[in-house]
Amino acid sequence: MTKFDVAIIGGGIAGLMAAAYQARAGLRVVLLERELGIALHATGKNAASFSLHFGSSEVCSLAEQSLTILNRPFWSEGPGYVSFEGKIFLSRKGQELAFIKTIERTKSNGKPLEIIPSSEAEERLKPLGLKKKAGDAYAFDSEHGFIDIVRLIKDLKLYLGQKGVAIRSGSRVVGITQEAEGWKVVTENGQVIDSRAVINAAGAWADEIATLAGEPTLTIDNRARTAIWARIPSNQNLSGIPMVHEISDAFFARPFDGEWFLSPVDDRPCLAGREIPDQDAVKSSLQAMRQWFDHAPLDSVQITAGVRSFQPSRLPAVIASQQKPGLFTFSALGGYGIKIAPHCAESLTQLVSNYLEDA
C-alpha cells in the first residue's frame, strides 16, 4: 500500500504515540523510521522519570495532563505505566542557595516539595548507607514516579499492528513534495508514498525534514545526556528505593533491573546521531555518589549518551504549518518526551483531524 491519510516521519516515542492516536481516529497511517528498528532509543535504559517538578511549568502541566492517559491507556487493557517510588533531593553545607531555589518552586499541581528530617531520608535510603554530615538537608517528592518504558513501547507496537499501521524501518526520507491532492514522500530505499498529511516527528532530525518539505526550521538545539549503568553490590536489595538527586546536579540515580542507572545532569550541544558520553562527568558523578553513600554503585557496566532535542522556547512543537497546509510538526520534546507525549499527541490528532475534514 502506498496511499495513506497520514505519513509520520520518525519512529521514536513521539512518532509511536502520534501513530497510535491517528490510528484510533480511523486514519490510514504509515510510520517511517530511518534506523533499522523503531523506538530504539526509547528504552528502559534511561531515567524513565515522571515528575510534576522537573522541567518548565508548561512541561510539568503537560505531564500532569498525560498522567491519566499513561495510567488508563486506550491502546492496552493492562495496568498503567507509572509507579510512584518518590524522589529525594540531597543537599550539603555550602549548597543552601540551590536547595532553597529547589524547594521554593512548586509543582504544576501547586504542591511544594516536602522538607524531611535526616532520620526519614536515612530510612528511605537505608540500603544505600546514607553518609550524614553536618549541614545536610533533604527534600522529598512523593509524586515522582518511574515509567515502565519497556512495556509501554511493547504495548504501543502491538496496538499499531492490530490497527494496521504500516511500520517501515530503515526508511530514511530524502524527499517531501506538496502536490495538488496531498503529499509525496520519497525514501532513500526507493519507496514513494502518497499521503493526505505529513507529520514531522523526526526528533533530532526535525530541521532536516522541515528543510526537505520547504518549511522554516525550528532551529533545533540537540543536547547530549550521559548515562551510566553500574553494578549493584550482590548483597543489596534496592526494591522500592526512590530516585536520588544531588541538588547541584552532580548526579541523579535509581536502581533499575539489577543495575544502577546513574547520570550527571550534563547539557552539552551535539549533532544528531553524534552523541558522545562525557567521560569527565562519569568520573565526577561516581565520585559524588560515593561521597553520599556507603553502598554506592560499583564499577560501570556500560556508558552511553542519548540526545534531547529542544526548540529555543524549550517547549514542545505541536504545530500545523501555516505555509504548507497538511504539514504538521510533533517534535522538540526534549528529555521530557515520554511523560508529555500522550497529551501532546492528543492535541496533534485534533489538528490533523480538523485539517482532513476540511480538505
mmCIF file of C-alpha atoms in Angstrom:
data_model
loop_
_atom_site.group_PDB
_atom_site.id
_atom_site.type_symbol
_atom_site.label_atom_id
_atom_site.label_comp_id
_atom_site.label_asym_id
_atom_site.label_seq_id
_atom_site.Cartn_x
_atom_site.Cartn_y
_atom_site.Cartn_z
ATOM 1 C CA MET A 1 0.000 0.000 0.000
ATOM 2 C CA THR A 2 1.375 3.424 -0.958
ATOM 3 C CA LYS A 3 -1.593 5.710 -0.307
ATOM 4 C CA PHE A 4 -2.253 6.877 3.270
ATOM 5 C CA ASP A 5 -4.107 9.531 5.185
ATOM 6 C CA VAL A 6 -1.063 10.337 7.307
ATOM 7 C CA ALA A 7 2.678 9.723 6.874
ATOM 8 C CA ILE A 8 4.581 10.046 10.147
ATOM 9 C CA ILE A 9 8.322 10.623 9.825
ATOM 10 C CA GLY A 10 10.180 9.391 12.890
ATOM 11 C CA GLY A 11 9.628 6.235 14.929
ATOM 12 C CA GLY A 12 10.614 7.398 18.393
ATOM 13 C CA ILE A 13 8.203 7.905 21.267
ATOM 14 C CA ALA A 14 6.640 10.943 19.534
ATOM 15 C CA GLY A 15 6.078 9.055 16.286
ATOM 16 C CA LEU A 16 4.742 5.957 18.050
ATOM 17 C CA MET A 17 2.325 7.938 20.193
ATOM 18 C CA ALA A 18 1.175 10.034 17.224
ATOM 19 C CA ALA A 19 0.600 6.867 15.196
ATOM 20 C CA ALA A 20 -1.489 5.331 17.990
ATOM 21 C CA TYR A 21 -3.752 8.385 18.202
ATOM 22 C CA GLN A 22 -4.090 8.731 14.431
ATOM 23 C CA ALA A 23 -4.926 5.031 14.102
ATOM 24 C CA ARG A 24 -7.529 5.279 16.867
ATOM 25 C CA ALA A 25 -9.128 8.096 14.844
ATOM 26 C CA GLY A 26 -9.592 5.611 11.991
ATOM 27 C CA LEU A 27 -6.906 7.015 9.692
ATOM 28 C CA ARG A 28 -4.629 5.015 7.408
ATOM 29 C CA VAL A 29 -1.153 5.559 8.808
ATOM 30 C CA VAL A 30 2.406 4.813 7.698
ATOM 31 C CA LEU A 31 5.294 5.251 10.141
ATOM 32 C CA LEU A 32 8.718 5.853 8.585
ATOM 33 C CA GLU A 33 11.900 5.404 10.648
ATOM 34 C CA ARG A 34 15.407 5.992 9.305
ATOM 35 C CA GLU A 35 17.012 3.463 11.668
ATOM 36 C CA LEU A 36 16.633 -0.312 11.413
ATOM 37 C CA GLY A 37 14.062 -0.508 14.196
ATOM 38 C CA ILE A 38 11.502 1.778 15.788
ATOM 39 C CA ALA A 39 11.845 3.234 19.284
ATOM 40 C CA LEU A 40 15.480 2.127 19.510
ATOM 41 C CA HIS A 41 16.307 4.987 21.882
ATOM 42 C CA ALA A 42 13.068 4.911 23.877
ATOM 43 C CA THR A 43 14.160 2.046 26.115
ATOM 44 C CA GLY A 44 14.217 1.268 29.811
ATOM 45 C CA LYS A 45 17.847 2.278 29.802
ATOM 46 C CA ASN A 46 17.194 5.852 30.884
ATOM 47 C CA ALA A 47 15.790 7.813 33.802
ATOM 48 C CA ALA A 48 12.211 6.786 32.943
ATOM 49 C CA SER A 49 11.226 9.660 35.171
ATOM 50 C CA PHE A 50 7.768 11.118 35.721
ATOM 51 C CA SER A 51 7.722 14.441 37.544
ATOM 52 C CA LEU A 52 5.491 17.464 38.083
ATOM 53 C CA HIS A 53 8.533 19.392 39.334
ATOM 54 C CA PHE A 54 11.325 18.830 36.796
ATOM 55 C CA GLY A 55 11.174 20.956 33.632
ATOM 56 C CA SER A 56 9.341 24.193 32.877
ATOM 57 C CA SER A 57 5.919 24.832 34.387
ATOM 58 C CA GLU A 58 4.387 24.317 30.934
ATOM 59 C CA VAL A 59 6.129 20.942 30.530
ATOM 60 C CA CYS A 60 5.054 19.832 34.013
ATOM 61 C CA SER A 61 1.468 20.829 33.249
ATOM 62 C CA LEU A 62 1.573 18.713 30.069
ATOM 63 C CA ALA A 63 2.910 15.808 32.144
ATOM 64 C CA GLU A 64 0.060 16.214 34.610
ATOM 65 C CA GLN A 65 -2.445 16.030 31.758
ATOM 66 C CA SER A 66 -0.678 12.968 30.339
ATOM 67 C CA LEU A 67 -0.728 11.040 33.614
ATOM 68 C CA THR A 68 -4.373 9.966 33.295
ATOM 69 C CA ILE A 69 -3.647 8.627 29.813
ATOM 70 C CA LEU A 70 -0.498 6.785 30.917
ATOM 71 C CA ASN A 71 -2.361 5.091 33.740
ATOM 72 C CA ARG A 72 -5.527 4.390 31.709
ATOM 73 C CA PRO A 73 -4.164 3.780 28.202
ATOM 74 C CA PHE A 74 -6.611 3.286 25.350
ATOM 75 C CA TRP A 75 -4.045 1.151 23.499
ATOM 76 C CA SER A 76 -3.878 -1.539 26.195
ATOM 77 C CA GLU A 77 -6.145 -3.254 28.710
ATOM 78 C CA GLY A 78 -3.203 -3.783 31.044
ATOM 79 C CA PRO A 79 -2.251 -1.727 34.115
ATOM 80 C CA GLY A 80 -0.880 1.811 33.956
ATOM 81 C CA TYR A 81 2.759 2.562 33.330
ATOM 82 C CA VAL A 82 3.679 4.931 36.182
ATOM 83 C CA SER A 83 4.660 3.771 39.677
ATOM 84 C CA PHE A 84 5.426 6.288 42.413
ATOM 85 C CA GLU A 85 8.518 5.479 44.487
ATOM 86 C CA GLY A 86 9.294 9.158 45.027
ATOM 87 C CA LYS A 87 12.442 11.242 44.739
ATOM 88 C CA ILE A 88 14.848 12.591 47.374
ATOM 89 C CA PHE A 89 16.898 15.750 46.823
ATOM 90 C CA LEU A 90 20.244 15.796 48.644
ATOM 91 C CA SER A 91 21.977 18.986 49.783
ATOM 92 C CA ARG A 92 25.186 19.607 51.743
ATOM 93 C CA LYS A 93 26.720 22.543 53.560
ATOM 94 C CA GLY A 94 27.522 25.260 51.018
ATOM 95 C CA GLN A 95 24.579 24.301 48.769
ATOM 96 C CA GLU A 96 21.931 26.152 50.765
ATOM 97 C CA LEU A 97 21.017 28.564 47.953
ATOM 98 C CA ALA A 98 20.467 25.756 45.431
ATOM 99 C CA PHE A 99 18.349 23.890 47.979
ATOM 100 C CA ILE A 100 16.194 26.964 48.663
ATOM 101 C CA LYS A 101 15.622 27.526 44.938
ATOM 102 C CA THR A 102 14.586 23.902 44.530
ATOM 103 C CA ILE A 103 12.070 23.812 47.365
ATOM 104 C CA GLU A 104 10.631 27.268 46.584
ATOM 105 C CA ARG A 105 9.422 26.072 43.211
ATOM 106 C CA THR A 106 6.016 24.415 43.471
ATOM 107 C CA LYS A 107 4.903 21.564 41.266
ATOM 108 C CA SER A 108 2.389 22.030 38.462
ATOM 109 C CA ASN A 109 -0.377 20.854 40.814
ATOM 110 C CA GLY A 110 0.515 23.670 43.232
ATOM 111 C CA LYS A 111 2.076 21.440 45.871
ATOM 112 C CA PRO A 112 5.577 22.086 47.261
ATOM 113 C CA LEU A 113 8.298 19.538 47.909
ATOM 114 C CA GLU A 114 8.378 18.215 51.456
ATOM 115 C CA ILE A 115 11.414 19.012 53.611
ATOM 116 C CA ILE A 116 12.207 15.860 55.590
ATOM 117 C CA PRO A 117 14.490 15.183 58.579
ATOM 118 C CA SER A 118 17.704 13.242 58.162
ATOM 119 C CA SER A 119 16.174 10.271 60.003
ATOM 120 C CA GLU A 120 13.479 9.902 57.339
ATOM 121 C CA ALA A 121 15.974 10.281 54.494
ATOM 122 C CA GLU A 122 18.187 7.685 56.176
ATOM 123 C CA GLU A 123 15.276 5.253 56.489
ATOM 124 C CA ARG A 124 14.092 5.699 52.887
ATOM 125 C CA LEU A 125 17.649 5.215 51.602
ATOM 126 C CA LYS A 126 18.635 2.620 54.187
ATOM 127 C CA PRO A 127 20.023 0.011 51.739
ATOM 128 C CA LEU A 128 22.409 2.659 50.384
ATOM 129 C CA GLY A 129 24.023 3.552 53.718
ATOM 130 C CA LEU A 130 23.491 7.318 53.741
ATOM 131 C CA LYS A 131 26.584 9.222 54.942
ATOM 132 C CA LYS A 132 25.183 12.041 57.066
ATOM 133 C CA LYS A 133 27.162 15.230 57.670
ATOM 134 C CA ALA A 134 26.506 18.472 59.499
ATOM 135 C CA GLY A 135 24.597 20.874 57.266
ATOM 136 C CA ASP A 136 22.846 18.176 55.211
ATOM 137 C CA ALA A 137 19.300 18.932 54.040
ATOM 138 C CA TYR A 138 16.734 16.726 52.308
ATOM 139 C CA ALA A 139 13.526 17.220 50.346
ATOM 140 C CA PHE A 140 11.102 14.539 49.203
ATOM 141 C CA ASP A 141 8.693 14.429 46.261
ATOM 142 C CA SER A 142 6.127 11.690 46.837
ATOM 143 C CA GLU A 143 4.618 12.332 43.379
ATOM 144 C CA HIS A 144 7.755 11.461 41.464
ATOM 145 C CA GLY A 145 7.368 8.231 39.516
ATOM 146 C CA PHE A 146 9.039 5.842 37.129
ATOM 147 C CA ILE A 147 7.566 4.950 33.746
ATOM 148 C CA ASP A 148 7.659 1.338 32.570
ATOM 149 C CA ILE A 149 9.028 2.246 29.166
ATOM 150 C CA VAL A 150 9.747 -1.300 28.031
ATOM 151 C CA ARG A 151 6.116 -2.363 28.465
ATOM 152 C CA LEU A 152 4.823 0.958 27.096
ATOM 153 C CA ILE A 153 6.752 0.553 23.839
ATOM 154 C CA LYS A 154 5.791 -3.121 23.554
ATOM 155 C CA ASP A 155 2.092 -2.310 24.015
ATOM 156 C CA LEU A 156 2.183 0.573 21.527
ATOM 157 C CA LYS A 157 3.817 -1.620 18.880
ATOM 158 C CA LEU A 158 1.204 -4.315 19.428
ATOM 159 C CA TYR A 159 -1.624 -1.780 19.156
ATOM 160 C CA LEU A 160 -0.231 -0.330 15.920
ATOM 161 C CA GLY A 161 -0.056 -3.820 14.457
ATOM 162 C CA GLN A 162 -3.658 -4.502 15.428
ATOM 163 C CA LYS A 163 -4.732 -1.229 13.821
ATOM 164 C CA GLY A 164 -2.955 -1.983 10.562
ATOM 165 C CA VAL A 165 -0.380 0.815 10.800
ATOM 166 C CA ALA A 166 2.354 0.289 8.192
ATOM 167 C CA ILE A 167 5.678 0.397 10.057
ATOM 168 C CA ARG A 168 8.675 0.807 7.769
ATOM 169 C CA SER A 169 12.055 0.958 9.437
ATOM 170 C CA GLY A 170 15.269 1.563 7.509
ATOM 171 C CA SER A 171 13.353 4.217 5.564
ATOM 172 C CA ARG A 172 15.268 7.460 5.623
ATOM 173 C CA VAL A 173 13.218 10.211 3.984
ATOM 174 C CA VAL A 174 15.044 12.079 1.200
ATOM 175 C CA GLY A 175 12.193 13.944 -0.491
ATOM 176 C CA ILE A 176 8.902 15.578 0.511
ATOM 177 C CA THR A 177 6.784 17.315 -2.098
ATOM 178 C CA GLN A 178 3.420 19.035 -1.759
ATOM 179 C CA GLU A 179 1.063 18.168 -4.590
ATOM 180 C CA ALA A 180 -2.473 19.081 -5.592
ATOM 181 C CA GLU A 181 -4.104 16.271 -3.588
ATOM 182 C CA GLY A 182 -1.653 15.944 -0.742
ATOM 183 C CA TRP A 183 1.986 14.989 -0.262
ATOM 184 C CA LYS A 184 4.524 12.690 -1.861
ATOM 185 C CA VAL A 185 7.224 11.271 0.428
ATOM 186 C CA VAL A 186 10.274 9.520 -1.050
ATOM 187 C CA THR A 187 12.681 7.370 0.946
ATOM 188 C CA GLU A 188 16.322 6.503 0.344
ATOM 189 C CA ASN A 189 15.417 2.872 -0.343
ATOM 190 C CA GLY A 190 13.072 3.855 -3.182
ATOM 191 C CA GLN A 191 9.649 3.941 -1.544
ATOM 192 C CA VAL A 192 7.221 6.534 -2.902
ATOM 193 C CA ILE A 193 4.337 7.251 -0.554
ATOM 194 C CA ASP A 194 1.277 9.405 -1.182
ATOM 195 C CA SER A 195 -0.445 10.832 1.878
ATOM 196 C CA ARG A 196 -3.007 13.488 2.614
ATOM 197 C CA ALA A 197 -0.960 14.799 5.553
ATOM 198 C CA VAL A 198 2.612 14.542 6.846
ATOM 199 C CA ILE A 199 3.775 14.671 10.476
ATOM 200 C CA ASN A 200 7.385 15.591 11.170
ATOM 201 C CA ALA A 201 8.211 13.631 14.333
ATOM 202 C CA ALA A 202 11.884 13.253 13.499
ATOM 203 C CA GLY A 203 13.314 14.482 16.805
ATOM 204 C CA ALA A 204 16.975 15.404 16.385
ATOM 205 C CA TRP A 205 16.499 15.412 12.588
ATOM 206 C CA ALA A 206 13.336 17.547 12.617
ATOM 207 C CA ASP A 207 15.075 20.514 10.977
ATOM 208 C CA GLU A 208 16.381 18.277 8.188
ATOM 209 C CA ILE A 209 12.835 17.084 7.461
ATOM 210 C CA ALA A 210 11.464 20.643 7.615
ATOM 211 C CA THR A 211 14.025 21.729 5.026
ATOM 212 C CA LEU A 212 13.081 18.844 2.715
ATOM 213 C CA ALA A 213 9.445 19.964 2.942
ATOM 214 C CA GLY A 214 10.299 23.620 2.247
ATOM 215 C CA GLU A 215 9.229 24.634 5.761
ATOM 216 C CA PRO A 216 11.139 27.023 8.074
ATOM 217 C CA THR A 217 13.197 25.060 10.601
ATOM 218 C CA LEU A 218 12.581 25.017 14.362
ATOM 219 C CA THR A 219 16.262 25.828 14.985
ATOM 220 C CA ILE A 220 16.509 22.579 16.919
ATOM 221 C CA ASP A 221 19.041 22.549 19.751
ATOM 222 C CA ASN A 222 20.274 18.993 20.332
ATOM 223 C CA ARG A 223 21.785 18.242 23.736
ATOM 224 C CA ALA A 224 23.621 15.091 24.826
ATOM 225 C CA ARG A 225 22.956 13.347 28.127
ATOM 226 C CA THR A 226 25.442 10.830 29.506
ATOM 227 C CA ALA A 227 24.087 7.684 31.118
ATOM 228 C CA ILE A 228 25.931 5.120 33.224
ATOM 229 C CA TRP A 229 24.898 1.635 34.291
ATOM 230 C CA ALA A 230 26.917 0.288 37.169
ATOM 231 C CA ARG A 231 26.866 -2.975 39.100
ATOM 232 C CA ILE A 232 24.914 -3.168 42.341
ATOM 233 C CA PRO A 233 26.744 -4.972 45.196
ATOM 234 C CA SER A 234 25.392 -8.521 45.357
ATOM 235 C CA ASN A 235 24.119 -8.184 48.938
ATOM 236 C CA GLN A 236 21.921 -5.158 48.183
ATOM 237 C CA ASN A 237 18.156 -5.283 47.748
ATOM 238 C CA LEU A 238 17.143 -1.896 46.332
ATOM 239 C CA SER A 239 13.496 -2.516 45.511
ATOM 240 C CA GLY A 240 11.316 0.488 46.318
ATOM 241 C CA ILE A 241 14.237 2.892 46.633
ATOM 242 C CA PRO A 242 13.312 6.405 45.430
ATOM 243 C CA MET A 243 15.330 8.268 42.867
ATOM 244 C CA VAL A 244 18.079 10.378 44.438
ATOM 245 C CA HIS A 245 19.079 13.753 43.006
ATOM 246 C CA GLU A 246 22.083 15.743 44.207
ATOM 247 C CA ILE A 247 20.997 19.368 44.452
ATOM 248 C CA SER A 248 23.769 20.821 42.257
ATOM 249 C CA ASP A 249 23.006 18.224 39.553
ATOM 250 C CA ALA A 250 26.235 16.271 40.101
ATOM 251 C CA PHE A 251 24.132 13.130 39.688
ATOM 252 C CA PHE A 252 20.682 11.631 39.739
ATOM 253 C CA ALA A 253 20.352 7.897 40.165
ATOM 254 C CA ARG A 254 17.969 4.991 40.596
ATOM 255 C CA PRO A 255 18.275 1.218 40.780
ATOM 256 C CA PHE A 256 16.979 -0.450 37.635
ATOM 257 C CA ASP A 257 16.762 -4.135 36.736
ATOM 258 C CA GLY A 258 19.708 -5.290 38.849
ATOM 259 C CA GLU A 259 21.913 -2.320 37.962
ATOM 260 C CA TRP A 260 22.306 1.293 38.926
ATOM 261 C CA PHE A 261 21.191 3.905 36.439
ATOM 262 C CA LEU A 262 23.294 6.992 37.093
ATOM 263 C CA SER A 263 23.636 10.235 35.180
ATOM 264 C CA PRO A 264 25.196 13.641 35.585
ATOM 265 C CA VAL A 265 22.855 16.442 34.520
ATOM 266 C CA ASP A 266 25.122 17.393 31.635
ATOM 267 C CA ASP A 267 23.815 19.662 28.907
ATOM 268 C CA ARG A 268 26.322 19.579 26.060
ATOM 269 C CA PRO A 269 25.425 20.591 22.476
ATOM 270 C CA CYS A 270 25.659 17.750 19.954
ATOM 271 C CA LEU A 271 24.794 16.888 16.393
ATOM 272 C CA ALA A 272 22.022 14.441 15.551
ATOM 273 C CA GLY A 273 23.451 10.946 15.695
ATOM 274 C CA ARG A 274 26.727 12.184 17.235
ATOM 275 C CA GLU A 275 26.079 11.746 20.947
ATOM 276 C CA ILE A 276 29.336 11.117 22.831
ATOM 277 C CA PRO A 277 29.460 10.282 26.563
ATOM 278 C CA ASP A 278 31.131 12.854 28.807
ATOM 279 C CA GLN A 279 33.821 10.756 30.488
ATOM 280 C CA ASP A 280 34.764 13.530 32.939
ATOM 281 C CA ALA A 281 31.142 13.778 34.047
ATOM 282 C CA VAL A 282 31.064 9.997 34.531
ATOM 283 C CA LYS A 283 34.019 10.129 36.915
ATOM 284 C CA SER A 284 32.703 13.107 38.873
ATOM 285 C CA SER A 285 29.217 11.584 39.185
ATOM 286 C CA LEU A 286 30.514 8.293 40.541
ATOM 287 C CA GLN A 287 32.784 10.165 42.929
ATOM 288 C CA ALA A 288 29.943 12.403 44.141
ATOM 289 C CA MET A 289 27.679 9.432 44.760
ATOM 290 C CA ARG A 290 30.372 7.646 46.764
ATOM 291 C CA GLN A 291 30.652 10.739 48.944
ATOM 292 C CA TRP A 292 26.968 10.356 49.807
ATOM 293 C CA PHE A 293 26.566 6.605 50.243
ATOM 294 C CA ASP A 294 28.469 3.696 51.779
ATOM 295 C CA HIS A 295 26.943 1.312 49.237
ATOM 296 C CA ALA A 296 27.382 3.368 46.093
ATOM 297 C CA PRO A 297 27.425 1.663 42.673
ATOM 298 C CA LEU A 298 30.441 -0.441 41.802
ATOM 299 C CA ASP A 299 32.338 -0.218 38.522
ATOM 300 C CA SER A 300 30.397 0.845 35.448
ATOM 301 C CA VAL A 301 28.942 -1.798 33.132
ATOM 302 C CA GLN A 302 28.045 0.465 30.230
ATOM 303 C CA ILE A 303 28.349 4.170 29.405
ATOM 304 C CA THR A 304 26.261 5.715 26.643
ATOM 305 C CA ALA A 305 24.861 9.082 25.613
ATOM 306 C CA GLY A 306 21.387 9.997 24.492
ATOM 307 C CA VAL A 307 20.143 13.106 22.746
ATOM 308 C CA ARG A 308 17.438 15.560 23.794
ATOM 309 C CA SER A 309 16.015 17.976 21.223
ATOM 310 C CA PHE A 310 14.667 21.416 22.063
ATOM 311 C CA GLN A 311 13.414 24.451 20.207
ATOM 312 C CA PRO A 312 14.624 27.826 21.600
ATOM 313 C CA SER A 313 11.499 28.260 23.753
ATOM 314 C CA ARG A 314 12.192 24.855 25.364
ATOM 315 C CA LEU A 315 8.547 23.994 24.694
ATOM 316 C CA PRO A 316 7.428 21.025 22.581
ATOM 317 C CA ALA A 317 6.443 21.741 18.991
ATOM 318 C CA VAL A 318 2.865 20.662 18.205
ATOM 319 C CA ILE A 319 2.283 22.760 15.111
ATOM 320 C CA ALA A 320 0.148 22.916 11.986
ATOM 321 C CA SER A 321 2.087 24.696 9.233
ATOM 322 C CA GLN A 322 0.533 27.936 8.034
ATOM 323 C CA GLN A 323 2.574 27.978 4.830
ATOM 324 C CA LYS A 324 2.207 24.298 3.902
ATOM 325 C CA PRO A 325 -1.332 23.016 4.648
ATOM 326 C CA GLY A 326 -1.251 19.358 5.621
ATOM 327 C CA LEU A 327 2.232 19.516 7.140
ATOM 328 C CA PHE A 328 2.467 19.127 10.908
ATOM 329 C CA THR A 329 5.336 19.120 13.385
ATOM 330 C CA PHE A 330 5.482 16.985 16.530
ATOM 331 C CA SER A 331 8.996 17.348 17.859
ATOM 332 C CA ALA A 332 11.320 19.128 20.308
ATOM 333 C CA LEU A 333 10.017 17.113 23.265
ATOM 334 C CA GLY A 334 13.421 17.366 24.931
ATOM 335 C CA GLY A 335 14.181 14.950 27.728
ATOM 336 C CA TYR A 336 10.516 15.006 28.714
ATOM 337 C CA GLY A 337 9.094 13.180 25.706
ATOM 338 C CA ILE A 338 7.774 10.059 27.372
ATOM 339 C CA LYS A 339 5.933 11.902 30.121
ATOM 340 C CA ILE A 340 4.313 14.522 27.858
ATOM 341 C CA ALA A 341 3.831 12.623 24.570
ATOM 342 C CA PRO A 342 0.284 11.329 25.268
ATOM 343 C CA HIS A 343 -1.370 14.710 25.818
ATOM 344 C CA CYS A 344 0.675 16.338 23.039
ATOM 345 C CA ALA A 345 -0.294 13.554 20.618
ATOM 346 C CA GLU A 346 -3.952 14.040 21.542
ATOM 347 C CA SER A 347 -3.689 17.751 20.682
ATOM 348 C CA LEU A 348 -1.870 16.957 17.441
ATOM 349 C CA THR A 349 -4.556 14.479 16.383
ATOM 350 C CA GLN A 350 -7.218 17.139 16.762
ATOM 351 C CA LEU A 351 -5.233 19.451 14.461
ATOM 352 C CA VAL A 352 -4.788 16.709 11.852
ATOM 353 C CA SER A 353 -8.423 15.590 12.025
ATOM 354 C CA ASN A 354 -9.670 19.149 11.598
ATOM 355 C CA TYR A 355 -7.459 19.588 8.539
ATOM 356 C CA LEU A 356 -8.515 16.326 6.901
ATOM 357 C CA GLU A 357 -12.198 17.054 7.496
ATOM 358 C CA ASP A 358 -11.871 20.480 5.837
ATOM 359 C CA ALA A 359 -9.627 19.369 2.976
#
